[in-house]
């Protein structure tokens, strides 16, 4: 429910409407007392999607802000759905790269537009 309303950076649709994320792409496993591992596998609309890293960043930021429990978060591109999935998976799961990306005012503004709940 948290990620279904994230908007695509290029289109007026949500990631759910575009089938970039679906309920079946979310996995939650308990890894300790009140601690969970959340794994998201998203599918870009095309194998050469230039905004796949940005979509992963939006997923990460929204979940970090909204999950009401302690968690470890892993976000991946669904296997075989993007031409540079390995590189993108490394970027969106690297805390330092995520922090650096969110320091960029232009990038931060785009992420905020995508993750802000519609009225």
GROMACS .gro file of N, CA and C in nm:
model
  357
    1UNK      N    1   0.082  -0.120   0.000
    1UNK     CA    2   0.000   0.000   0.000
    1UNK      C    3   0.086   0.126   0.000
    2UNK      N    4   0.200   0.122   0.066
    2UNK     CA    5   0.286   0.240   0.077
    2UNK      C    6   0.341   0.281  -0.059
    3UNK      N    7   0.382   0.185  -0.141
    3UNK     CA    8   0.448   0.219  -0.267
    3UNK      C    9   0.353   0.229  -0.386
    4UNK      N   10   0.229   0.186  -0.371
    4UNK     CA   11   0.138   0.184  -0.486
    4UNK      C   12   0.109   0.323  -0.541
    5UNK      N   13   0.122   0.429  -0.460
    5UNK     CA   14   0.087   0.564  -0.505
    5UNK      C   15   0.207   0.645  -0.557
    6UNK      N   16   0.326   0.585  -0.555
    6UNK     CA   17   0.443   0.656  -0.608
    6UNK      C   18   0.420   0.680  -0.757
    7UNK      N   19   0.443   0.804  -0.799
    7UNK     CA   20   0.420   0.839  -0.939
    7UNK      C   21   0.546   0.815  -1.022
    8UNK      N   22   0.525   0.779  -1.147
    8UNK     CA   23   0.634   0.762  -1.242
    8UNK      C   24   0.696   0.900  -1.269
    9UNK      N   25   0.830   0.909  -1.279
    9UNK     CA   26   0.894   1.039  -1.302
    9UNK      C   27   0.858   1.103  -1.437
   10UNK      N   28   0.818   1.023  -1.536
   10UNK     CA   29   0.790   1.077  -1.669
   10UNK      C   30   0.642   1.083  -1.705
   11UNK      N   31   0.564   0.996  -1.644
   11UNK     CA   32   0.424   0.982  -1.684
   11UNK      C   33   0.333   1.024  -1.568
   12UNK      N   34   0.207   1.054  -1.597
   12UNK     CA   35   0.115   1.093  -1.489
   12UNK      C   36   0.064   0.974  -1.408
   13UNK      N   37   0.104   0.853  -1.445
   13UNK     CA   38   0.056   0.731  -1.380
   13UNK      C   39   0.138   0.697  -1.256
   14UNK      N   40   0.078   0.611  -1.172
   14UNK     CA   41   0.152   0.557  -1.058
   14UNK      C   42   0.232   0.436  -1.105
   15UNK      N   43   0.329   0.395  -1.024
   15UNK     CA   44   0.408   0.276  -1.057
   15UNK      C   45   0.319   0.152  -1.060
   16UNK      N   46   0.216   0.149  -0.977
   16UNK     CA   47   0.124   0.035  -0.978
   16UNK      C   48   0.044   0.032  -1.109
   17UNK      N   49  -0.006   0.147  -1.152
   17UNK     CA   50  -0.083   0.152  -1.277
   17UNK      C   51  -0.001   0.106  -1.397
   18UNK      N   52   0.129   0.134  -1.395
   18UNK     CA   53   0.218   0.094  -1.503
   18UNK      C   54   0.272  -0.048  -1.485
   19UNK      N   55   0.233  -0.112  -1.375
   19UNK     CA   56   0.279  -0.247  -1.339
   19UNK      C   57   0.430  -0.255  -1.320
   20UNK      N   58   0.488  -0.143  -1.278
   20UNK     CA   59   0.629  -0.142  -1.239
   20UNK      C   60   0.641  -0.210  -1.103
   21UNK      N   61   0.541  -0.186  -1.016
   21UNK     CA   62   0.532  -0.257  -0.888
   21UNK      C   63   0.395  -0.323  -0.880
   22UNK      N   64   0.394  -0.441  -0.820
   22UNK     CA   65   0.270  -0.514  -0.795
   22UNK      C   66   0.278  -0.572  -0.655
   23UNK      N   67   0.168  -0.619  -0.605
   23UNK     CA   68   0.169  -0.678  -0.471
   23UNK      C   69   0.266  -0.796  -0.464
   24UNK      N   70   0.275  -0.872  -0.573
   24UNK     CA   71   0.362  -0.991  -0.573
   24UNK      C   72   0.511  -0.956  -0.575
   25UNK      N   73   0.546  -0.830  -0.599
   25UNK     CA   74   0.688  -0.791  -0.603
   25UNK      C   75   0.741  -0.755  -0.465
   26UNK      N   76   0.655  -0.762  -0.363
   26UNK     CA   77   0.693  -0.724  -0.227
   26UNK      C   78   0.705  -0.849  -0.141
   27UNK      N   79   0.817  -0.861  -0.072
   27UNK     CA   80   0.840  -0.975   0.017
   27UNK      C   81   0.882  -0.920   0.153
   28UNK      N   82   0.819  -0.967   0.259
   28UNK     CA   83   0.852  -0.922   0.395
   28UNK      C   84   0.881  -1.045   0.479
   29UNK      N   85   1.001  -1.048   0.540
   29UNK     CA   86   1.042  -1.161   0.623
   29UNK      C   87   1.087  -1.110   0.759
   30UNK      N   88   1.043  -1.178   0.864
   30UNK     CA   89   1.087  -1.142   0.999
   30UNK      C   90   1.229  -1.193   1.017
   31UNK      N   91   1.320  -1.106   1.064
   31UNK     CA   92   1.460  -1.146   1.083
   31UNK      C   93   1.505  -1.133   1.228
   32UNK      N   94   1.416  -1.087   1.312
   32UNK     CA   95   1.449  -1.074   1.454
   32UNK      C   96   1.327  -1.024   1.528
   33UNK      N   97   1.345  -0.992   1.656
   33UNK     CA   98   1.234  -0.939   1.735
   33UNK      C   99   1.195  -0.803   1.680
   34UNK      N  100   1.075  -0.795   1.624
   34UNK     CA  101   1.024  -0.670   1.566
   34UNK      C  102   1.116  -0.610   1.461
   35UNK      N  103   1.189  -0.694   1.389
   35UNK     CA  104   1.275  -0.646   1.281
   35UNK      C  105   1.247  -0.730   1.157
   36UNK      N  106   1.237  -0.661   1.043
   36UNK     CA  107   1.195  -0.727   0.920
   36UNK      C  108   1.288  -0.694   0.804
   37UNK      N  109   1.298  -0.787   0.712
   37UNK     CA  110   1.367  -0.766   0.585
   37UNK      C  111   1.258  -0.746   0.480
   38UNK      N  112   1.261  -0.630   0.415
   38UNK     CA  113   1.165  -0.597   0.310
   38UNK      C  114   1.240  -0.599   0.178
   39UNK      N  115   1.194  -0.683   0.085
   39UNK     CA  116   1.256  -0.693  -0.047
   39UNK      C  117   1.153  -0.651  -0.151
   40UNK      N  118   1.194  -0.557  -0.235
   40UNK     CA  119   1.108  -0.510  -0.345
   40UNK      C  120   1.180  -0.545  -0.475
   41UNK      N  121   1.107  -0.605  -0.567
   41UNK     CA  122   1.159  -0.632  -0.701
   41UNK      C  123   1.067  -0.561  -0.800
   42UNK      N  124   1.120  -0.454  -0.863
   42UNK     CA  125   1.035  -0.379  -0.955
   42UNK      C  126   1.075  -0.404  -1.099
   43UNK      N  127   0.982  -0.382  -1.189
   43UNK     CA  128   1.001  -0.411  -1.330
   43UNK      C  129   0.986  -0.283  -1.412
   44UNK      N  130   1.096  -0.229  -1.466
   44UNK     CA  131   1.085  -0.110  -1.550
   44UNK      C  132   0.997  -0.139  -1.672
   45UNK      N  133   0.939  -0.034  -1.728
   45UNK     CA  134   0.848  -0.052  -1.842
   45UNK      C  135   0.921  -0.096  -1.968
   46UNK      N  136   1.048  -0.060  -1.980
   46UNK     CA  137   1.129  -0.103  -2.096
   46UNK      C  138   1.268  -0.144  -2.048
   47UNK      N  139   1.336  -0.236  -2.118
   47UNK     CA  140   1.467  -0.287  -2.074
   47UNK      C  141   1.580  -0.184  -2.072
   48UNK      N  142   1.559  -0.069  -2.133
   48UNK     CA  143   1.662   0.035  -2.134
   48UNK      C  144   1.614   0.161  -2.063
   49UNK      N  145   1.518   0.148  -1.972
   49UNK     CA  146   1.459   0.262  -1.901
   49UNK      C  147   1.569   0.346  -1.835
   50UNK      N  148   1.576   0.471  -1.875
   50UNK     CA  149   1.681   0.559  -1.822
   50UNK      C  150   1.650   0.608  -1.681
   51UNK      N  151   1.527   0.586  -1.635
   51UNK     CA  152   1.489   0.635  -1.503
   51UNK      C  153   1.477   0.524  -1.399
   52UNK      N  154   1.527   0.406  -1.429
   52UNK     CA  155   1.516   0.293  -1.337
   52UNK      C  156   1.583   0.323  -1.202
   53UNK      N  157   1.698   0.388  -1.205
   53UNK     CA  158   1.766   0.422  -1.079
   53UNK      C  159   1.682   0.520  -0.999
   54UNK      N  160   1.624   0.618  -1.065
   54UNK     CA  161   1.538   0.716  -0.998
   54UNK      C  162   1.415   0.649  -0.938
   55UNK      N  163   1.356   0.554  -1.008
   55UNK     CA  164   1.241   0.481  -0.955
   55UNK      C  165   1.281   0.404  -0.830
   56UNK      N  166   1.396   0.338  -0.834
   56UNK     CA  167   1.446   0.267  -0.716
   56UNK      C  168   1.468   0.361  -0.599
   57UNK      N  169   1.521   0.479  -0.627
   57UNK     CA  170   1.543   0.579  -0.523
   57UNK      C  171   1.410   0.623  -0.462
   58UNK      N  172   1.310   0.645  -0.545
   58UNK     CA  173   1.177   0.683  -0.495
   58UNK      C  174   1.120   0.574  -0.404
   59UNK      N  175   1.133   0.449  -0.445
   59UNK     CA  176   1.085   0.337  -0.363
   59UNK      C  177   1.154   0.338  -0.227
   60UNK      N  178   1.287   0.353  -0.229
   60UNK     CA  179   1.365   0.351  -0.104
   60UNK      C  180   1.324   0.466  -0.011
   61UNK      N  181   1.316   0.586  -0.064
   61UNK     CA  182   1.285   0.703   0.020
   61UNK      C  183   1.145   0.690   0.080
   62UNK      N  184   1.048   0.651  -0.002
   62UNK     CA  185   0.910   0.639   0.048
   62UNK      C  186   0.902   0.533   0.158
   63UNK      N  187   0.965   0.420   0.138
   63UNK     CA  188   0.960   0.314   0.239
   63UNK      C  189   1.035   0.352   0.366
   64UNK      N  190   1.149   0.417   0.351
   64UNK     CA  191   1.225   0.460   0.470
   64UNK      C  192   1.141   0.556   0.555
   65UNK      N  193   1.065   0.640   0.490
   65UNK     CA  194   0.985   0.739   0.562
   65UNK      C  195   0.860   0.680   0.624
   66UNK      N  196   0.805   0.577   0.563
   66UNK     CA  197   0.670   0.532   0.600
   66UNK      C  198   0.662   0.401   0.677
   67UNK      N  199   0.764   0.317   0.672
   67UNK     CA  200   0.751   0.187   0.740
   67UNK      C  201   0.749   0.209   0.890
   68UNK      N  202   0.647   0.155   0.957
   68UNK     CA  203   0.630   0.180   1.101
   68UNK      C  204   0.706   0.082   1.190
   69UNK      N  205   0.800   0.007   1.133
   69UNK     CA  206   0.875  -0.091   1.212
   69UNK      C  207   1.020  -0.091   1.168
   70UNK      N  208   1.105  -0.151   1.253
   70UNK     CA  209   1.247  -0.161   1.218
   70UNK      C  210   1.262  -0.255   1.100
   71UNK      N  211   1.346  -0.214   1.006
   71UNK     CA  212   1.355  -0.293   0.884
   71UNK      C  213   1.490  -0.277   0.816
   72UNK      N  214   1.521  -0.379   0.738
   72UNK     CA  215   1.631  -0.374   0.643
   72UNK      C  216   1.562  -0.376   0.508
   73UNK      N  217   1.607  -0.291   0.418
   73UNK     CA  218   1.539  -0.274   0.291
   73UNK      C  219   1.632  -0.309   0.175
   74UNK      N  220   1.586  -0.397   0.088
   74UNK     CA  221   1.661  -0.432  -0.033
   74UNK      C  222   1.568  -0.409  -0.152
   75UNK      N  223   1.619  -0.336  -0.251
   75UNK     CA  224   1.540  -0.306  -0.370
   75UNK      C  225   1.619  -0.352  -0.492
   76UNK      N  226   1.552  -0.427  -0.577
   76UNK     CA  227   1.616  -0.481  -0.697
   76UNK      C  228   1.527  -0.463  -0.818
   77UNK      N  229   1.589  -0.459  -0.933
   77UNK     CA  230   1.516  -0.469  -1.058
   77UNK      C  231   1.490  -0.617  -1.081
   78UNK      N  232   1.370  -0.651  -1.122
   78UNK     CA  233   1.338  -0.791  -1.150
   78UNK      C  234   1.439  -0.847  -1.249
   79UNK      N  235   1.489  -0.966  -1.221
   79UNK     CA  236   1.594  -1.027  -1.301
   79UNK      C  237   1.555  -1.035  -1.449
   80UNK      N  238   1.647  -0.991  -1.533
   80UNK     CA  239   1.628  -1.000  -1.677
   80UNK      C  240   1.539  -0.893  -1.739
   81UNK      N  241   1.503  -0.789  -1.661
   81UNK     CA  242   1.411  -0.688  -1.714
   81UNK      C  243   1.478  -0.555  -1.748
   82UNK      N  244   1.609  -0.544  -1.725
   82UNK     CA  245   1.680  -0.419  -1.758
   82UNK      C  246   1.821  -0.451  -1.804
   83UNK      N  247   1.868  -0.373  -1.900
   83UNK     CA  248   2.000  -0.399  -1.960
   83UNK      C  249   2.116  -0.374  -1.864
   84UNK      N  250   2.098  -0.288  -1.762
   84UNK     CA  251   2.206  -0.261  -1.666
   84UNK      C  252   2.160  -0.288  -1.522
   85UNK      N  253   2.082  -0.395  -1.504
   85UNK     CA  254   2.023  -0.420  -1.373
   85UNK      C  255   2.125  -0.436  -1.261
   86UNK      N  256   2.240  -0.500  -1.287
   86UNK     CA  257   2.341  -0.518  -1.182
   86UNK      C  258   2.391  -0.384  -1.129
   87UNK      N  259   2.425  -0.293  -1.220
   87UNK     CA  260   2.475  -0.162  -1.179
   87UNK      C  261   2.370  -0.084  -1.101
   88UNK      N  262   2.248  -0.089  -1.149
   88UNK     CA  263   2.140  -0.015  -1.083
   88UNK      C  264   2.111  -0.075  -0.945
   89UNK      N  265   2.110  -0.207  -0.935
   89UNK     CA  266   2.088  -0.271  -0.805
   89UNK      C  267   2.193  -0.227  -0.703
   90UNK      N  268   2.319  -0.217  -0.747
   90UNK     CA  269   2.427  -0.171  -0.657
   90UNK      C  270   2.400  -0.028  -0.611
   91UNK      N  271   2.363   0.059  -0.705
   91UNK     CA  272   2.340   0.199  -0.672
   91UNK      C  273   2.227   0.217  -0.571
   92UNK      N  274   2.113   0.153  -0.596
   92UNK     CA  275   1.997   0.179  -0.510
   92UNK      C  276   2.003   0.107  -0.376
   93UNK      N  277   2.104   0.021  -0.356
   93UNK     CA  278   2.121  -0.046  -0.228
   93UNK      C  279   2.246   0.002  -0.155
   94UNK      N  280   2.309   0.109  -0.205
   94UNK     CA  281   2.428   0.166  -0.144
   94UNK      C  282   2.387   0.292  -0.067
   95UNK      N  283   2.393   0.287   0.066
   95UNK     CA  284   2.347   0.397   0.150
   95UNK      C  285   2.417   0.529   0.118
   96UNK      N  286   2.547   0.523   0.091
   96UNK     CA  287   2.622   0.645   0.062
   96UNK      C  288   2.579   0.708  -0.070
   97UNK      N  289   2.555   0.625  -0.170
   97UNK     CA  290   2.508   0.678  -0.299
   97UNK      C  291   2.368   0.736  -0.288
   98UNK      N  292   2.282   0.671  -0.210
   98UNK     CA  293   2.146   0.722  -0.189
   98UNK      C  294   2.152   0.857  -0.118
   99UNK      N  295   2.235   0.865  -0.013
   99UNK     CA  296   2.247   0.991   0.061
   99UNK      C  297   2.301   1.102  -0.030
  100UNK      N  298   2.401   1.070  -0.112
  100UNK     CA  299   2.457   1.170  -0.204
  100UNK      C  300   2.353   1.215  -0.305
  101UNK      N  301   2.275   1.122  -0.356
  101UNK     CA  302   2.171   1.157  -0.454
  101UNK      C  303   2.069   1.252  -0.392
  102UNK      N  304   2.032   1.228  -0.268
  102UNK     CA  305   1.931   1.312  -0.203
  102UNK      C  306   1.985   1.449  -0.162
  103UNK      N  307   2.116   1.468  -0.170
  103UNK     CA  308   2.175   1.600  -0.145
  103UNK      C  309   2.165   1.689  -0.269
  104UNK      N  310   2.141   1.628  -0.385
  104UNK     CA  311   2.125   1.704  -0.509
  104UNK      C  312   1.985   1.767  -0.509
  105UNK      N  313   1.975   1.901  -0.508
  105UNK     CA  314   1.843   1.966  -0.496
  105UNK      C  315   1.748   1.931  -0.611
  106UNK      N  316   1.798   1.920  -0.733
  106UNK     CA  317   1.712   1.887  -0.846
  106UNK      C  318   1.656   1.745  -0.834
  107UNK      N  319   1.743   1.652  -0.799
  107UNK     CA  320   1.702   1.513  -0.783
  107UNK      C  321   1.604   1.498  -0.666
  108UNK      N  322   1.635   1.567  -0.556
  108UNK     CA  323   1.549   1.561  -0.438
  108UNK      C  324   1.409   1.613  -0.473
  109UNK      N  325   1.400   1.719  -0.551
  109UNK     CA  326   1.270   1.774  -0.589
  109UNK      C  327   1.189   1.674  -0.673
  110UNK      N  328   1.255   1.606  -0.765
  110UNK     CA  329   1.187   1.505  -0.848
  110UNK      C  330   1.136   1.391  -0.759
  111UNK      N  331   1.221   1.344  -0.668
  111UNK     CA  332   1.181   1.235  -0.577
  111UNK      C  333   1.060   1.279  -0.495
  112UNK      N  334   1.064   1.402  -0.441
  112UNK     CA  335   0.953   1.451  -0.359
  112UNK      C  336   0.823   1.455  -0.440
  113UNK      N  337   0.831   1.498  -0.564
  113UNK     CA  338   0.711   1.502  -0.650
  113UNK      C  339   0.655   1.361  -0.671
  114UNK      N  340   0.743   1.264  -0.684
  114UNK     CA  341   0.699   1.127  -0.711
  114UNK      C  342   0.642   1.060  -0.586
  115UNK      N  343   0.696   1.089  -0.469
  115UNK     CA  344   0.653   1.017  -0.348
  115UNK      C  345   0.544   1.087  -0.268
  116UNK      N  346   0.519   1.214  -0.295
  116UNK     CA  347   0.416   1.286  -0.222
  116UNK      C  348   0.279   1.229  -0.255
  117UNK      N  349   0.202   1.204  -0.151
  117UNK     CA  350   0.067   1.148  -0.167
  117UNK      C  351  -0.023   1.247  -0.239
  118UNK      N  352  -0.104   1.198  -0.333
  118UNK     CA  353  -0.200   1.288  -0.399
  118UNK      C  354  -0.308   1.331  -0.301
  119UNK      N  355  -0.363   1.448  -0.321
  119UNK     CA  356  -0.466   1.499  -0.229
  119UNK      C  357  -0.598   1.428  -0.245
   0.00000   0.00000   0.00000
